[in-house]
mmCIF file of C-alpha atoms in Angstrom:
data_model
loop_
_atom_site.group_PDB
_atom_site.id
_atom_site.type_symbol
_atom_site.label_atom_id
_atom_site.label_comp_id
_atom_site.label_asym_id
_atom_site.label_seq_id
_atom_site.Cartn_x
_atom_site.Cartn_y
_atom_site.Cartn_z
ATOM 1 C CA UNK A 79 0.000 0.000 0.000
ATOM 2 C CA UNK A 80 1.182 3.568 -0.923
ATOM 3 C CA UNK A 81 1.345 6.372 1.395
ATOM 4 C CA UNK A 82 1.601 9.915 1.135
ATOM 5 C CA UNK A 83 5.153 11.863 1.084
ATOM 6 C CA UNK A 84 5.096 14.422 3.765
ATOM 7 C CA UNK A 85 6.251 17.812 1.727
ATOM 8 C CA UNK A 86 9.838 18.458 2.292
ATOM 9 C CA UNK A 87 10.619 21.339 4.875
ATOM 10 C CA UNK A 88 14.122 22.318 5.462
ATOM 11 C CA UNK A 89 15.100 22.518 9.390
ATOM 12 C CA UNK A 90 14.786 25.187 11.264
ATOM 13 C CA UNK A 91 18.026 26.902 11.841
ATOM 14 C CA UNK A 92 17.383 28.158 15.174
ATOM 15 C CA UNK A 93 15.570 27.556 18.206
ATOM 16 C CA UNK A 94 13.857 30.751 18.651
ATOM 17 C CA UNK A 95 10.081 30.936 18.381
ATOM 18 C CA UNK A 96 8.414 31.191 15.147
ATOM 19 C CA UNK A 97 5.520 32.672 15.883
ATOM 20 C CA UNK A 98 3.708 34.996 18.310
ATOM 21 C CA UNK A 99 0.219 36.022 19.265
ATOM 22 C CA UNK A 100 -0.798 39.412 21.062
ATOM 23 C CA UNK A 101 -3.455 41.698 20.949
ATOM 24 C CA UNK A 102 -4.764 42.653 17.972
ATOM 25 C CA UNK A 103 -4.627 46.429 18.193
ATOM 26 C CA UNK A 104 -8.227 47.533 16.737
ATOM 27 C CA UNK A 105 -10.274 45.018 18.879
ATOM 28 C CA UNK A 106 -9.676 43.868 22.309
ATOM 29 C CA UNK A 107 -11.109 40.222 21.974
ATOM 30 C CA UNK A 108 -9.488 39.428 18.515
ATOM 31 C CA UNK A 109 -5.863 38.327 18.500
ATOM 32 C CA UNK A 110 -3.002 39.228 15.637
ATOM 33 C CA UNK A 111 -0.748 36.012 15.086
ATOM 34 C CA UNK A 112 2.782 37.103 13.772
ATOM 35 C CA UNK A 113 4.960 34.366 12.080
ATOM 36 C CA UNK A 114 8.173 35.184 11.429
ATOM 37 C CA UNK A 115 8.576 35.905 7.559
ATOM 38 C CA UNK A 116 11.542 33.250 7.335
ATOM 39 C CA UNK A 117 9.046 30.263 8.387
ATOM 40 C CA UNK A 118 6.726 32.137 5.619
ATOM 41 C CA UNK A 119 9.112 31.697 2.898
ATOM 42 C CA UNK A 120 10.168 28.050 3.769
ATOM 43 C CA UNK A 121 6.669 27.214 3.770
ATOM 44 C CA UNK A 122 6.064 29.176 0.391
ATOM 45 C CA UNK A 123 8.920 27.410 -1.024
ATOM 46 C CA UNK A 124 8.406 23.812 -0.067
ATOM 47 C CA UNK A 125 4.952 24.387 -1.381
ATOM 48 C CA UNK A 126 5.471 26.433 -4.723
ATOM 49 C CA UNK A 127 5.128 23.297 -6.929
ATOM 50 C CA UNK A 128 1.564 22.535 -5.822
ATOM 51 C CA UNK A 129 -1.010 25.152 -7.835
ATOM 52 C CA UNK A 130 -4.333 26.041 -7.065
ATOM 53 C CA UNK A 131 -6.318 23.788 -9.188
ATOM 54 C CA UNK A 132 -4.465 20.576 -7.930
ATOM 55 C CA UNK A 133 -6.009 22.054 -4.704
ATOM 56 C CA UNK A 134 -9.272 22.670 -6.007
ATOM 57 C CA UNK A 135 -9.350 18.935 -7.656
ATOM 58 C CA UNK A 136 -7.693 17.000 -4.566
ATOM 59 C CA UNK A 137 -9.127 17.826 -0.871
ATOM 60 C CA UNK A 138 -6.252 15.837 0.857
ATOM 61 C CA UNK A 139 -3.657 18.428 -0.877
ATOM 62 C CA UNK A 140 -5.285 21.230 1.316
ATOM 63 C CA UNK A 141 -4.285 19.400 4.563
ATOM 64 C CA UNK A 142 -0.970 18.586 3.111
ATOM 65 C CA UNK A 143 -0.269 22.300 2.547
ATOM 66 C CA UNK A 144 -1.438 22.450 6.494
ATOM 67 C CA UNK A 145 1.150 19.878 6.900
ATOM 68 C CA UNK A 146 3.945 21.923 5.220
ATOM 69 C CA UNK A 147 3.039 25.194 7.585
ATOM 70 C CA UNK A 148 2.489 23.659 10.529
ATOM 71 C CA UNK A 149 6.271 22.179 10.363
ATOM 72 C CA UNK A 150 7.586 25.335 8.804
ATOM 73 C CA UNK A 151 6.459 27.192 11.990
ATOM 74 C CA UNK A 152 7.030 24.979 14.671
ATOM 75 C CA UNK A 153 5.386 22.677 17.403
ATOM 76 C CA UNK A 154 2.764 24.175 18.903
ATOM 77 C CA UNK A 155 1.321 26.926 15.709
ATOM 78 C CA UNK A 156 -2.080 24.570 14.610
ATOM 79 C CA UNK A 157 -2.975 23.927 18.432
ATOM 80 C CA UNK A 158 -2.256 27.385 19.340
ATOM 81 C CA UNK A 159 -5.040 28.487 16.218
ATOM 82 C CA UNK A 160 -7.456 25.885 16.845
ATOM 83 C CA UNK A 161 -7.601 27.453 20.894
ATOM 84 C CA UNK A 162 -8.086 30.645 19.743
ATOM 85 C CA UNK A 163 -10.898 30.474 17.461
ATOM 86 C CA UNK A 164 -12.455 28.095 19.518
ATOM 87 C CA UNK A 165 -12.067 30.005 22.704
ATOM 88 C CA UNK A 166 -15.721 32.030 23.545
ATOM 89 C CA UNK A 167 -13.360 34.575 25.192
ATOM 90 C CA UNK A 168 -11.148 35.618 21.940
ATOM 91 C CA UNK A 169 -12.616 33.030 18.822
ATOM 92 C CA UNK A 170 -10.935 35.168 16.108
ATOM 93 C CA UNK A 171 -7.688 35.744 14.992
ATOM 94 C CA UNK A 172 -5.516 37.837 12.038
ATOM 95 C CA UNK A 173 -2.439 36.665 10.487
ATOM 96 C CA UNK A 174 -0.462 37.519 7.092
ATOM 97 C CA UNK A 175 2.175 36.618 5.308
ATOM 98 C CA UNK A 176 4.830 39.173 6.601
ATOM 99 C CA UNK A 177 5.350 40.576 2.943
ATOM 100 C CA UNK A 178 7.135 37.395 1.963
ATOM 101 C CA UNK A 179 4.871 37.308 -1.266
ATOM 102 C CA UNK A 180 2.852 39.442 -3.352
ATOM 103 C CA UNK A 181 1.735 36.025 -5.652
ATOM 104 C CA UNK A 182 -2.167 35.525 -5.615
ATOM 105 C CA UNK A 183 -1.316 31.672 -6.037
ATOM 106 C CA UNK A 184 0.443 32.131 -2.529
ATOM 107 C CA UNK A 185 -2.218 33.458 -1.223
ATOM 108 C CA UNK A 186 -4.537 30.572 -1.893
ATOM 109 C CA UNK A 187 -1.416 28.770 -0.284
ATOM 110 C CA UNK A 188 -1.155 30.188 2.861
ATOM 111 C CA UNK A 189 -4.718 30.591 2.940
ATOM 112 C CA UNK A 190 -5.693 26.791 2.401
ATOM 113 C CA UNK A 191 -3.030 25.945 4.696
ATOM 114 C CA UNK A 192 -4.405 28.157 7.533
ATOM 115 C CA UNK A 193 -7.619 27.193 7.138
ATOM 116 C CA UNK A 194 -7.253 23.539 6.976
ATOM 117 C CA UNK A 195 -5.199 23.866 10.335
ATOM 118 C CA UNK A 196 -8.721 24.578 11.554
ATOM 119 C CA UNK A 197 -10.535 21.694 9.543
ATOM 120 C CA UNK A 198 -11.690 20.981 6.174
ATOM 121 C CA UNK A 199 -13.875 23.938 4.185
ATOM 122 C CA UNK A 200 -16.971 23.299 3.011
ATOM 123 C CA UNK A 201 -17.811 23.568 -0.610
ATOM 124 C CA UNK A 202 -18.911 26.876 -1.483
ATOM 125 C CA UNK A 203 -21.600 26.460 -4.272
ATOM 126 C CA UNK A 204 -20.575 30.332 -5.645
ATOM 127 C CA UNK A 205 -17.388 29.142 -6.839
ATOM 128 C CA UNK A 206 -17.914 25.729 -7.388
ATOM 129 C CA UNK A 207 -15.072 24.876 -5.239
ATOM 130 C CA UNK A 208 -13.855 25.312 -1.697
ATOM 131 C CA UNK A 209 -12.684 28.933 -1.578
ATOM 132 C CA UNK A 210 -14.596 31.533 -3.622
ATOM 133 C CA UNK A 211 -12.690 34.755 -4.799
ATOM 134 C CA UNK A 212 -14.641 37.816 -5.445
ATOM 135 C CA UNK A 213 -14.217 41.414 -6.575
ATOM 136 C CA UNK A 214 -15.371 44.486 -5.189
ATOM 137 C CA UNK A 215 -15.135 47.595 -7.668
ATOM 138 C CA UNK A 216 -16.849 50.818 -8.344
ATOM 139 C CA UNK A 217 -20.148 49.514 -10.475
ATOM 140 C CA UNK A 218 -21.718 45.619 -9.792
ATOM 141 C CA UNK A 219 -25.067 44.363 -10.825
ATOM 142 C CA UNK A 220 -24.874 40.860 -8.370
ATOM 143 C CA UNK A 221 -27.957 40.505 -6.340
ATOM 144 C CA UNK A 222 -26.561 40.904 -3.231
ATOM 145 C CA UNK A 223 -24.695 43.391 -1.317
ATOM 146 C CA UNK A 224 -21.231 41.041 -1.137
ATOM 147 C CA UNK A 225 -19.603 43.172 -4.135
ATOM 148 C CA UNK A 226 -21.792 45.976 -3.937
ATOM 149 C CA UNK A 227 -19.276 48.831 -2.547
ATOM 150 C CA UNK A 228 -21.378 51.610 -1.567
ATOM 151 C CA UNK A 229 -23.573 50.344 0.654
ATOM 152 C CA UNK A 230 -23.636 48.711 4.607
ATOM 153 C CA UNK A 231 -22.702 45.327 4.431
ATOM 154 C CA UNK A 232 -24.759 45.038 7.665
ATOM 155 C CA UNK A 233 -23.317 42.146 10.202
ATOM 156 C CA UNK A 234 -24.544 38.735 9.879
ATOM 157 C CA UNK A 235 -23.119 35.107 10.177
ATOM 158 C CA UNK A 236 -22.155 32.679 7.155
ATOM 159 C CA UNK A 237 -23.847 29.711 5.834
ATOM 160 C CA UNK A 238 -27.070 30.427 6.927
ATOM 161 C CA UNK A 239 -28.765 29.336 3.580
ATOM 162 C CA UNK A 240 -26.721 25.633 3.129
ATOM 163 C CA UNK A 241 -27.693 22.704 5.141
ATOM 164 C CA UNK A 242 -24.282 21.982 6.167
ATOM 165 C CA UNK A 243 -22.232 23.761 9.732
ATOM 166 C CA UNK A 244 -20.574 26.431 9.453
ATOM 167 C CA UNK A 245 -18.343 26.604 12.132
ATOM 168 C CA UNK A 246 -15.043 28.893 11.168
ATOM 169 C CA UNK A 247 -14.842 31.744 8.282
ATOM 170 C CA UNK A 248 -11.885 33.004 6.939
ATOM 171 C CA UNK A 249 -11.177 36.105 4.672
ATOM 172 C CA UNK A 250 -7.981 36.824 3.201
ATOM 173 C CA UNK A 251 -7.596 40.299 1.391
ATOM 174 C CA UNK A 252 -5.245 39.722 -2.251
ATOM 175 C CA UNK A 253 -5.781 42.789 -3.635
ATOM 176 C CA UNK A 254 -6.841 47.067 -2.755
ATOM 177 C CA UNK A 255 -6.349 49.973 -4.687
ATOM 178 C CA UNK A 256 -8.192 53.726 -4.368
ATOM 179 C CA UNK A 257 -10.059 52.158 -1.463
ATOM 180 C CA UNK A 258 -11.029 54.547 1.021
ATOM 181 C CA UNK A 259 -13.140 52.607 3.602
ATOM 182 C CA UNK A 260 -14.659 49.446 3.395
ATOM 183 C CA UNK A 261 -13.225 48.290 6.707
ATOM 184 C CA UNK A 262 -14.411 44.748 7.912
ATOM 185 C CA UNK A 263 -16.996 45.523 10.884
ATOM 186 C CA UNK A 264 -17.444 42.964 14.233
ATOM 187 C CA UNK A 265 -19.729 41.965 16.953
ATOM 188 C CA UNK A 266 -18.915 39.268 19.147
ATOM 189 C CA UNK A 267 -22.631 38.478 20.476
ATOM 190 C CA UNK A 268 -21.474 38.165 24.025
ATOM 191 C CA UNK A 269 -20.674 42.221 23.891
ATOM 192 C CA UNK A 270 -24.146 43.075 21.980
ATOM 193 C CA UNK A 271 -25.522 44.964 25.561
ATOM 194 C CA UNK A 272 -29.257 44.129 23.750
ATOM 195 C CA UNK A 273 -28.567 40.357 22.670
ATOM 196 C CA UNK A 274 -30.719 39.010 25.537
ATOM 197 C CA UNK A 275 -34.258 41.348 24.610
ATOM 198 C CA UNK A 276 -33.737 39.505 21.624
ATOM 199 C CA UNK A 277 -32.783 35.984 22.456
ATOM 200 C CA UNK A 278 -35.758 36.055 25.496
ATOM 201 C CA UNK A 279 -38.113 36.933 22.132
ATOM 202 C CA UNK A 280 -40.691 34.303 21.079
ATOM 203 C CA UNK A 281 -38.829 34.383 17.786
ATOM 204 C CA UNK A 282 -35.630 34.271 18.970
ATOM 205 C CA UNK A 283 -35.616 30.197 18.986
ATOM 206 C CA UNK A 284 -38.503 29.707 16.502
ATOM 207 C CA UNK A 285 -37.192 28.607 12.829
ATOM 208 C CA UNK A 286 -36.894 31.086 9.859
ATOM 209 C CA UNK A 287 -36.841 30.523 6.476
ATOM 210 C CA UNK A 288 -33.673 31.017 4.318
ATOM 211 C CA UNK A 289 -33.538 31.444 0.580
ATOM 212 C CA UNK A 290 -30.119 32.374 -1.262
ATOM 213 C CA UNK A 291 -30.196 34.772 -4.673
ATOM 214 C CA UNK A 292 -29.513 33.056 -7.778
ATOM 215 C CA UNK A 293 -25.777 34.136 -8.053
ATOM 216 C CA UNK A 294 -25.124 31.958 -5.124
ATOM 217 C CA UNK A 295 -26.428 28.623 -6.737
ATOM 218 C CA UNK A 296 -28.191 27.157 -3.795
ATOM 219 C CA UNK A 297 -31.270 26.101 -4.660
ATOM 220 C CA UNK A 298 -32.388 24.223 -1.254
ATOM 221 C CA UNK A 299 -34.179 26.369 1.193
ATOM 222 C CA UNK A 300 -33.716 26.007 4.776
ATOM 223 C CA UNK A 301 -34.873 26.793 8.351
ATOM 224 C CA UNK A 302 -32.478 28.361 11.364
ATOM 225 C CA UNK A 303 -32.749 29.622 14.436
ATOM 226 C CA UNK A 304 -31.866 33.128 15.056
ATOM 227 C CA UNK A 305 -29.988 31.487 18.850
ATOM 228 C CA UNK A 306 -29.324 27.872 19.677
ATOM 229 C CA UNK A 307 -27.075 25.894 21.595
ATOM 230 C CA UNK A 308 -23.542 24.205 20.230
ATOM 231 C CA UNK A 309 -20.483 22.891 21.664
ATOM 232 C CA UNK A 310 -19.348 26.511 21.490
ATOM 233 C CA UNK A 311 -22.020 27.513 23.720
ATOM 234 C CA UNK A 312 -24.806 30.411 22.539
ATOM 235 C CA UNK A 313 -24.903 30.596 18.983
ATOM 236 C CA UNK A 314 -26.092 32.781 16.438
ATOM 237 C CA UNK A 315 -27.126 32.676 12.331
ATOM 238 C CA UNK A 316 -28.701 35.496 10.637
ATOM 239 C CA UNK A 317 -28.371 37.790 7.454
ATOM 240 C CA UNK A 318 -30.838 39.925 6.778
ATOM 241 C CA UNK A 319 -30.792 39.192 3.167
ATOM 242 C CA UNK A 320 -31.844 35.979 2.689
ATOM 243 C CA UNK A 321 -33.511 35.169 5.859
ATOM 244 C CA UNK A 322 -37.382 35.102 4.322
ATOM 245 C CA UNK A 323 -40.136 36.015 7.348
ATOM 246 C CA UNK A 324 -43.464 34.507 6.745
ATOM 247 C CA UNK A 325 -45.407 37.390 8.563
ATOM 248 C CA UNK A 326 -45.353 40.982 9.903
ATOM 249 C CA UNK A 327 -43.945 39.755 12.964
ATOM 250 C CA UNK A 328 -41.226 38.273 12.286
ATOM 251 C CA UNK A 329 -40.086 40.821 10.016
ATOM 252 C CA UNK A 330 -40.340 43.378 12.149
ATOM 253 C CA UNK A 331 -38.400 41.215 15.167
ATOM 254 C CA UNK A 332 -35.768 40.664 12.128
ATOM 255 C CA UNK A 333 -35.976 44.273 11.536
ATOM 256 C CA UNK A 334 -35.549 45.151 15.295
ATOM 257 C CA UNK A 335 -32.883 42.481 15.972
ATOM 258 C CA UNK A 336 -30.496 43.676 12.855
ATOM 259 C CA UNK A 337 -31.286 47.356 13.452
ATOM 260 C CA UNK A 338 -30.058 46.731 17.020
ATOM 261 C CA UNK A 339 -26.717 44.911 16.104
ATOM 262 C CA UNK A 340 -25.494 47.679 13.628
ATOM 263 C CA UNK A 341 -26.266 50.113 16.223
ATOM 264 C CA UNK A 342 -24.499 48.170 19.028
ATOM 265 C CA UNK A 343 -21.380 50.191 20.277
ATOM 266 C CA UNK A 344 -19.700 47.025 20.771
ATOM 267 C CA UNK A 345 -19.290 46.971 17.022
ATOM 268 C CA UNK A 346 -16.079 47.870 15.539
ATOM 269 C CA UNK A 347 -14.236 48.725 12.556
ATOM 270 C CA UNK A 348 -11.336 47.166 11.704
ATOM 271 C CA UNK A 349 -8.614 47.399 8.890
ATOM 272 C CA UNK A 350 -7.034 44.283 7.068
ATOM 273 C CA UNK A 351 -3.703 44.716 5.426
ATOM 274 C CA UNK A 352 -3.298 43.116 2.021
ATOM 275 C CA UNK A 353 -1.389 39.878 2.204
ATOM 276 C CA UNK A 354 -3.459 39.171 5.850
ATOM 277 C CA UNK A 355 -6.464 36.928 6.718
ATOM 278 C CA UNK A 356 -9.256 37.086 9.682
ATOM 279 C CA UNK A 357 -10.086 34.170 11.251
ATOM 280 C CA UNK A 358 -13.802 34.072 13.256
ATOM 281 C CA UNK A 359 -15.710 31.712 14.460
ATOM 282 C CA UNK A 360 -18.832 31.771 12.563
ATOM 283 C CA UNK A 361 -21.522 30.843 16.214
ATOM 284 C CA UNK A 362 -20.687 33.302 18.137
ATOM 285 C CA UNK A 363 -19.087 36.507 15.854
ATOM 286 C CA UNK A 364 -20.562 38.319 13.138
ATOM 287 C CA UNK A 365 -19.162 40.521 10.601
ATOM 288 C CA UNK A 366 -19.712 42.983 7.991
ATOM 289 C CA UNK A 367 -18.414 45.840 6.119
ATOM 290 C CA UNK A 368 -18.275 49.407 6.185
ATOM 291 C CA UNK A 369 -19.126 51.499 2.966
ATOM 292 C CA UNK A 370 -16.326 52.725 0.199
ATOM 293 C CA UNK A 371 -16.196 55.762 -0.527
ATOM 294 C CA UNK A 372 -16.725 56.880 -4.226
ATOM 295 C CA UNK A 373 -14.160 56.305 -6.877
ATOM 296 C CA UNK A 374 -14.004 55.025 -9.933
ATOM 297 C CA UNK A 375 -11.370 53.205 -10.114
ATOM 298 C CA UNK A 376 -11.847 51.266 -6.757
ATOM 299 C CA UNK A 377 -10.589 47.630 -6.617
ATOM 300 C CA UNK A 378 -10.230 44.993 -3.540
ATOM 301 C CA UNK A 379 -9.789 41.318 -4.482
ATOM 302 C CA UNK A 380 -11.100 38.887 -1.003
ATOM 303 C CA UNK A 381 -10.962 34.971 -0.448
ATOM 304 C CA UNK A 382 -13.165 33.266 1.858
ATOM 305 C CA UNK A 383 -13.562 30.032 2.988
ATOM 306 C CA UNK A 384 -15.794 28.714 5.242
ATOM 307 C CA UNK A 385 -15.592 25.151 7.109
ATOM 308 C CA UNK A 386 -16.154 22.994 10.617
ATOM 309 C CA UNK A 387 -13.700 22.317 12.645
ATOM 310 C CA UNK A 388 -11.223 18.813 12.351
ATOM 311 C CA UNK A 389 -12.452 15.704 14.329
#
């Protein structure tokens, strides 16, 4: 029986710690994971031969690119990421790739391989793959406000319209230019002052009914509950966008509940350098995105993935 070759990784050639995690200096619950560029590059390089669509077409390359970064770094870098988006207390993290590349297909490298530290992604039926890319630019007619730049991308929580967990998200900027704005917004739900009005609601554990646009190729619909239980304790899936209330009621407690979030001081604005990712978990921290302002020339290139956590 064949088995997999590990990928090779040249030793490290010192014993000083490869990584390091502090505060993350626009929000006091995330944390900002710095690697040192050196591990970067020998993980870049031990990897460069593997491209994207081998990737795309073979899920066990993803963890083998995990693999690679996890032993470019050093003991301890995939538990220390798993605790911290898993942790209630913290649950996100940022990270980048210390200016070591500037390559798009290293990107989706270092991307994958943080991500599938965490666990495997789930397909994302946008793309038709596991990882969608997406522009954002000064004129889009999609149907929803993902690539629209203008407006509130108002907070919400991922994979509410699949019938599959969602347990991690992960967004990793490629690309920015004549962007003024547009700043990824958070709200853990455990610092939303009003989350318990809400969550004490009728609706609050009653089912709604999602629907996704056509652009998103999902034709199932499917019922959530606004809160419920999980391992990771009180959870939370909404987006105001495709969540589909079947009365005046519940749209105006969908109303109320989303009006309430945006307006939550606890929400906060935060910048991501090109090159870096955000890690959150998706049950307990939504996100969104502050307005561009106007130009016409505006241009940001994202990644996301989505997934659950390994077993």
């Amino acid at each position: 029986m064949s088995s997999v070759t590990a990928l090779p990784i040249a030793a490290p050639v010192d014993s000083q710690p490869r990584f390091s995690i502090g505060r993350h200096p626009h929000h006091e619950r995330l944390r900002h994971v710095t690697v040192r560029r050196d591990a970067v590059q020998t993980f870049l390089a031990s990897v460069k031969h593997i491209e994207p669509q081998n990737l795309e077409y073979v899920p066990f390359m993803r963890f083998m690119l995990a693999d690679a970064l996890e032993r470019a770094v050093g003991d301890g870098f995939a538990c220390a990421l798993r605790q911290l988006v898993r942790d209630r207390s913290t649950g996100g993290f940022t990270l980048g790739v210390q200016d070591a590349t500037a390559d798009d297909r290293d990107f989706v490298r270092f991307g994958t391989a943080v991500g599938y530290l965490l666990g495997p992604a789930n397909h994302d039926a946008m793309s038709g793959t596991y990882y969608a890319r997406f522009f954002v630019k000064d004129t889009d007619d999609s149907d929803s406000y993902l690539r629209q730049a203008y407006r509130l991308f108002t907070l919400h929580t991922d994979g509410t319209f699949v019938d599959e967990p969602t347990e991690w998200l992960l967004m990793m900027k490629f690309a920015e230019e004549n962007a003024v704005g547009g700043e990824s917004r958070f709200l853990h739900i455990d610092d939303w002052a009003e989350r318990d009005a809400f969550l004490d609601d009728p609706f609050g554990t009653r089912p709604f009914l999602y629907k996704a646009p056509g652009s998103k190729n999902v034709e199932a619909q499917v019922e959530r509950h606004v809160f419920f239980q999980s391992e990771h304790g009180l959870s939370m899936s909404f987006i105001d966008q495709f969540v589909q209330p079947r009365s005046t009621a519940e749209a105006i407690y969908l109303h109320n509940l989303s009006a309430s979030m945006e307006a939550a001081p606890a929400t906060r604005e935060v910048p991501l350098p090109v090159g870096d990712l955000v890690v959150l978990n998706n049950y307990f921290w939504l996100h969104g995105r502050a307005p561009f302002q106007k130009h016409p020339d505006l241009h940001r290139e994202l990644m996301r993935q989505r997934g659950v956590f390994a077993q």
